[in-house]
Amino acid sequence: MDIQNVMASDVVDESKMIGNAEGICYAETEEDIINFVKWVIEKSSTITIQGSKTGLVGGSVPNGGYILNLTKYNKIEAGDANSIIAQSGATLLKIGQYIDKHFSNLRFIPNPTESSATIGGIVSNNSRGLNRYGEVGQYIKNIKVLLETLKIVDIKPGEELFDLVVGGEGLYGVILEVELELSIKPADMWAIAFFFEEILESAKFVDQIKGYKEIVAIELLDKNVIKLIQQRREMSTQLAQVPVINDNYAAMIYIEIEGLEEDIMAMAEQLLEIAAECNSNVDDSWVFSGLAEMQKIRNLRHAAVEVIGMEIEKIRLQDSRIMKLSSDIANKKTSASDLVKFYLEDKINIEYCMFGHIGSQNIQVNLLPKTYLEYIESVKLMKKWAKDAIKEGGKIVAEQGYGKLKPYIYGKEIMMQVEQQNRSVVFQ
Ligand SMILES: Cc1cc2nc3c(=O)[nH]c(=O)nc-3n(C[C@H](O)[C@H](O)[C@H](O)COP(=O)(O)OP(=O)(O)OC[C@H]3O[C@@H](n4cnc5c(N)ncnc54)[C@H](O)[C@@H]3O)c2cc1C
């Protein structure tokens, strides 16, 4: 077990929050992890667990104590006929490569978009991908966890501890290994992007197509996030492969379809008709068939999160009191139109971007205040949206987790209503 000095890059994640710690351990074996946890407990200190630090809410940012980083603990092996067992530091990229090599007809279906994220981080946040297949927790057969009592337990779906650890943000123990269930790949896949001059027309389109079983993902990108992405096209060769989007469009709806080729083609025809009825200029639509082609446009959706991170970093250089403000709320609005109207009703006069899983009623509004006064106004808006979600019986955190950022932004009054249960005192 080797405890190293902490560097600036060890205490920040994609929320751009900056923390501090007394030392960091890059564990490579189970024995390293156990010895480190034991050592910290004996010192009566605390541990912040880290994967790849791609989290968006400061969950892996330490507030004192020590850091346990698991990126070097990353072996993968086959489980039964349709599962794999990954050590918690294995990244999504490595898991994907392993599956392609050993199970070419199978896939890990939830597929969150950040491929450098580790499976430990993904399970701790119960992350989800673009598709409608839901959260990672639904595709886990077993998790091996080290508790603060130093006991190692295997937990399975349906058990109380499973529900705490999955989405538990590293507050209940160290996830050592995860057994992931794999699913059969679809015969074919297509992606289509539709463009709209009015964002409400794009939401109307979504409401009309939500029920089709062939459609597995419906995502929104508004004009503000598209503008930020286009300004940074040069940052990635993958983005440069995506056509330039016309300035007059207020929204893009990105759809993924899976199934047999003939069914997908019939579905695509139908979608073009419905989009035209909702005033989309269908001649400008993009169609990509097959996973390799689709990856180009998936990169565009992925870039939405990246450019917001860059923008926040830039803003924080001017005023470090300004924090990342991303409403990751699941309220109870029943249609995409009501959801978009809800945010637009506030006539936000601060720069913002709206994007995300509009097909499953979960879009994020990222507020980008340029001054501290605008930041104060933005926090008020975030609190208003959170209170509205709580009043309706919705959730103030849909997929990013609370981390250390959300309690900081929402404050005691809101957090008291959503406090996490039975969390450990060692893991923070
Ligand atoms: C460009 C981009 C795109 C993204 N896309 C998505 C997306 O599509 N869907 C989505 O849900 N999220 C997405 N995210 C957010 C992020 O990738 C996920 O939250 C991911 O799960 C974090 O994994 P990580 O390894 O980086 O974890 P970290 O950020 O290092 O940690 C996240 C949390 O998990 C805990 N943790 C980490 N490892 C363990 C372990 N072994 N045991 C116990 N606790 C642990 C940490 O303490 C922390 O609370 C995206 C982020 C970026 C930057």
mmCIF file of N, CA, C and O in Angstrom, residues 310-352:
data_model
loop_
_atom_site.group_PDB
_atom_site.id
_atom_site.type_symbol
_atom_site.label_atom_id
_atom_site.label_comp_id
_atom_site.label_asym_id
_atom_site.label_seq_id
_atom_site.Cartn_x
_atom_site.Cartn_y
_atom_site.Cartn_z
ATOM 1 N N MET A 310 -16.400 22.803 -20.087
ATOM 2 C CA MET A 310 -15.377 23.789 -20.493
ATOM 3 C C MET A 310 -15.837 25.205 -20.190
ATOM 4 O O MET A 310 -15.060 26.054 -19.767
ATOM 5 N N GLU A 311 -17.122 25.444 -20.455
ATOM 6 C CA GLU A 311 -17.689 26.775 -20.220
ATOM 7 C C GLU A 311 -17.625 27.124 -18.732
ATOM 8 O O GLU A 311 -17.236 28.229 -18.361
ATOM 9 N N ILE A 312 -17.968 26.151 -17.877
ATOM 10 C CA ILE A 312 -17.943 26.389 -16.420
ATOM 11 C C ILE A 312 -16.505 26.684 -15.974
ATOM 12 O O ILE A 312 -16.270 27.578 -15.170
ATOM 13 N N GLU A 313 -15.585 25.914 -16.525
ATOM 14 C CA GLU A 313 -14.177 26.113 -16.155
ATOM 15 C C GLU A 313 -13.754 27.553 -16.482
ATOM 16 O O GLU A 313 -13.109 28.224 -15.681
ATOM 17 N N LYS A 314 -14.190 28.020 -17.675
ATOM 18 C CA LYS A 314 -13.848 29.382 -18.120
ATOM 19 C C LYS A 314 -14.472 30.421 -17.180
ATOM 20 O O LYS A 314 -13.809 31.354 -16.730
ATOM 21 N N ILE A 315 -15.759 30.200 -16.836
ATOM 22 C CA ILE A 315 -16.468 31.154 -15.973
ATOM 23 C C ILE A 315 -15.805 31.193 -14.596
ATOM 24 O O ILE A 315 -15.621 32.246 -14.001
ATOM 25 N N ARG A 316 -15.417 30.006 -14.078
ATOM 26 C CA ARG A 316 -14.845 29.935 -12.720
ATOM 27 C C ARG A 316 -13.451 30.586 -12.638
ATOM 28 O O ARG A 316 -13.019 30.975 -11.567
ATOM 29 N N LEU A 317 -12.811 30.686 -13.802
ATOM 30 C CA LEU A 317 -11.516 31.386 -13.806
ATOM 31 C C LEU A 317 -11.716 32.882 -13.535
ATOM 32 O O LEU A 317 -10.886 33.541 -12.920
ATOM 33 N N GLN A 318 -12.877 33.413 -13.986
ATOM 34 C CA GLN A 318 -13.205 34.831 -13.741
ATOM 35 C C GLN A 318 -13.676 35.032 -12.304
ATOM 36 O O GLN A 318 -13.341 36.002 -11.660
ATOM 37 N N ASP A 319 -14.510 34.081 -11.803
ATOM 38 C CA ASP A 319 -15.060 34.224 -10.446
ATOM 39 C C ASP A 319 -15.280 32.826 -9.870
ATOM 40 O O ASP A 319 -16.219 32.128 -10.254
ATOM 41 N N SER A 320 -14.407 32.435 -8.947
ATOM 42 C CA SER A 320 -14.439 31.054 -8.446
ATOM 43 C C SER A 320 -15.625 30.792 -7.513
ATOM 44 O O SER A 320 -15.864 29.662 -7.113
ATOM 45 N N ARG A 321 -16.414 31.842 -7.192
ATOM 46 C CA ARG A 321 -17.614 31.606 -6.370
ATOM 47 C C ARG A 321 -18.725 30.984 -7.213
ATOM 48 O O ARG A 321 -19.672 30.428 -6.689
ATOM 49 N N ILE A 322 -18.618 31.099 -8.529
ATOM 50 C CA ILE A 322 -19.670 30.566 -9.410
ATOM 51 C C ILE A 322 -19.471 29.068 -9.607
ATOM 52 O O ILE A 322 -18.397 28.624 -9.990
ATOM 53 N N MET A 323 -20.515 28.294 -9.294
ATOM 54 C CA MET A 323 -20.427 26.832 -9.393
ATOM 55 C C MET A 323 -21.272 26.341 -10.570
ATOM 56 O O MET A 323 -22.140 27.046 -11.065
ATOM 57 N N LYS A 324 -21.034 25.072 -10.944
ATOM 58 C CA LYS A 324 -21.802 24.457 -12.044
ATOM 59 C C LYS A 324 -23.274 24.345 -11.636
ATOM 60 O O LYS A 324 -23.572 23.834 -10.548
ATOM 61 N N LEU A 325 -24.166 24.808 -12.496
ATOM 62 C CA LEU A 325 -25.593 24.773 -12.170
ATOM 63 C C LEU A 325 -26.332 23.992 -13.242
ATOM 64 O O LEU A 325 -26.660 24.512 -14.299
ATOM 65 N N SER A 326 -26.552 22.714 -12.967
ATOM 66 C CA SER A 326 -27.233 21.867 -13.933
ATOM 67 C C SER A 326 -28.449 21.250 -13.259
ATOM 68 O O SER A 326 -28.326 20.510 -12.293
ATOM 69 N N SER A 327 -29.632 21.595 -13.758
ATOM 70 C CA SER A 327 -30.858 21.041 -13.154
ATOM 71 C C SER A 327 -31.009 19.621 -13.663
ATOM 72 O O SER A 327 -31.341 19.398 -14.802
ATOM 73 N N ASP A 328 -30.736 18.675 -12.811
ATOM 74 C CA ASP A 328 -30.839 17.262 -13.218
ATOM 75 C C ASP A 328 -32.111 16.704 -12.563
ATOM 76 O O ASP A 328 -32.072 15.729 -11.843
ATOM 77 N N ILE A 329 -33.226 17.398 -12.829
ATOM 78 C CA ILE A 329 -34.458 17.138 -12.066
ATOM 79 C C ILE A 329 -35.384 16.203 -12.843
ATOM 80 O O ILE A 329 -35.497 16.312 -14.060
ATOM 81 N N ALA A 330 -36.028 15.276 -12.143
ATOM 82 C CA ALA A 330 -37.090 14.482 -12.781
ATOM 83 C C ALA A 330 -38.397 14.942 -12.149
ATOM 84 O O ALA A 330 -38.758 14.482 -11.075
ATOM 85 N N ASN A 331 -39.056 15.911 -12.774
ATOM 86 C CA ASN A 331 -40.345 16.328 -12.217
ATOM 87 C C ASN A 331 -41.451 15.474 -12.833
ATOM 88 O O ASN A 331 -41.179 14.552 -13.582
ATOM 89 N N LYS A 332 -42.676 15.783 -12.489
ATOM 90 C CA LYS A 332 -43.767 14.873 -12.889
ATOM 91 C C LYS A 332 -44.572 15.405 -14.072
ATOM 92 O O LYS A 332 -45.720 15.011 -14.252
ATOM 93 N N LYS A 333 -43.982 16.308 -14.862
ATOM 94 C CA LYS A 333 -44.716 16.791 -16.037
ATOM 95 C C LYS A 333 -44.962 15.587 -16.960
ATOM 96 O O LYS A 333 -44.082 14.759 -17.159
ATOM 97 N N THR A 334 -46.169 15.530 -17.520
ATOM 98 C CA THR A 334 -46.511 14.291 -18.231
ATOM 99 C C THR A 334 -46.188 14.329 -19.725
ATOM 100 O O THR A 334 -46.207 13.305 -20.379
ATOM 101 N N SER A 335 -45.919 15.501 -20.277
ATOM 102 C CA SER A 335 -45.564 15.521 -21.702
ATOM 103 C C SER A 335 -44.292 16.337 -21.905
ATOM 104 O O SER A 335 -43.945 17.196 -21.079
ATOM 105 N N ALA A 336 -43.624 16.078 -23.032
ATOM 106 C CA ALA A 336 -42.404 16.832 -23.354
ATOM 107 C C ALA A 336 -42.753 18.315 -23.518
ATOM 108 O O ALA A 336 -41.992 19.196 -23.115
ATOM 109 N N SER A 337 -43.950 18.588 -24.085
ATOM 110 C CA SER A 337 -44.358 19.991 -24.285
ATOM 111 C C SER A 337 -44.486 20.694 -22.948
ATOM 112 O O SER A 337 -44.004 21.823 -22.773
ATOM 113 N N ASP A 338 -45.129 20.032 -21.955
ATOM 114 C CA ASP A 338 -45.291 20.650 -20.628
ATOM 115 C C ASP A 338 -43.933 20.876 -19.964
ATOM 116 O O ASP A 338 -43.727 21.865 -19.274
ATOM 117 N N LEU A 339 -43.024 19.924 -20.172
ATOM 118 C CA LEU A 339 -41.700 20.017 -19.554
ATOM 119 C C LEU A 339 -40.942 21.236 -20.107
ATOM 120 O O LEU A 339 -40.400 22.053 -19.356
ATOM 121 N N VAL A 340 -40.923 21.376 -21.436
ATOM 122 C CA VAL A 340 -40.202 22.500 -22.050
ATOM 123 C C VAL A 340 -40.881 23.825 -21.660
ATOM 124 O O VAL A 340 -40.212 24.795 -21.287
ATOM 125 N N LYS A 341 -42.243 23.831 -21.686
ATOM 126 C CA LYS A 341 -42.971 25.059 -21.316
ATOM 127 C C LYS A 341 -42.634 25.462 -19.890
ATOM 128 O O LYS A 341 -42.471 26.638 -19.590
ATOM 129 N N PHE A 342 -42.541 24.465 -18.991
ATOM 130 C CA PHE A 342 -42.247 24.736 -17.573
ATOM 131 C C PHE A 342 -40.966 25.560 -17.448
ATOM 132 O O PHE A 342 -40.914 26.551 -16.725
ATOM 133 N N TYR A 343 -39.916 25.153 -18.162
ATOM 134 C CA TYR A 343 -38.652 25.892 -18.065
ATOM 135 C C TYR A 343 -38.741 27.242 -18.782
ATOM 136 O O TYR A 343 -38.219 28.244 -18.309
ATOM 137 N N LEU A 344 -39.436 27.267 -19.943
ATOM 138 C CA LEU A 344 -39.491 28.521 -20.711
ATOM 139 C C LEU A 344 -40.315 29.591 -19.997
ATOM 140 O O LEU A 344 -40.066 30.786 -20.146
ATOM 141 N N GLU A 345 -41.315 29.139 -19.188
ATOM 142 C CA GLU A 345 -42.178 30.089 -18.465
ATOM 143 C C GLU A 345 -41.369 31.043 -17.595
ATOM 144 O O GLU A 345 -41.787 32.158 -17.320
ATOM 145 N N ASP A 346 -40.201 30.577 -17.127
ATOM 146 C CA ASP A 346 -39.384 31.426 -16.256
ATOM 147 C C ASP A 346 -38.634 32.514 -17.024
ATOM 148 O O ASP A 346 -37.948 33.321 -16.414
ATOM 149 N N LYS A 347 -38.786 32.506 -18.360
ATOM 150 C CA LYS A 347 -38.136 33.528 -19.199
ATOM 151 C C LYS A 347 -36.712 33.792 -18.705
ATOM 152 O O LYS A 347 -36.345 34.906 -18.298
ATOM 153 N N ILE A 348 -35.907 32.748 -18.710
ATOM 154 C CA ILE A 348 -34.561 32.807 -18.141
ATOM 155 C C ILE A 348 -33.756 33.899 -18.852
ATOM 156 O O ILE A 348 -33.564 33.835 -20.066
ATOM 157 N N ASN A 349 -33.300 34.900 -18.088
ATOM 158 C CA ASN A 349 -32.551 35.992 -18.745
ATOM 159 C C ASN A 349 -31.047 35.847 -18.535
ATOM 160 O O ASN A 349 -30.292 36.791 -18.654
ATOM 161 N N ILE A 350 -30.648 34.626 -18.168
ATOM 162 C CA ILE A 350 -29.232 34.314 -17.987
ATOM 163 C C ILE A 350 -28.903 33.301 -19.092
ATOM 164 O O ILE A 350 -29.777 32.517 -19.480
ATOM 165 N N GLU A 351 -27.654 33.301 -19.581
ATOM 166 C CA GLU A 351 -27.319 32.338 -20.640
ATOM 167 C C GLU A 351 -27.562 30.909 -20.143
ATOM 168 O O GLU A 351 -27.229 30.586 -18.989
ATOM 169 N N TYR A 352 -28.182 30.079 -20.971
ATOM 170 C CA TYR A 352 -28.454 28.705 -20.544
ATOM 171 C C TYR A 352 -28.413 27.769 -21.747
ATOM 172 O O TYR A 352 -28.477 28.196 -22.893
#
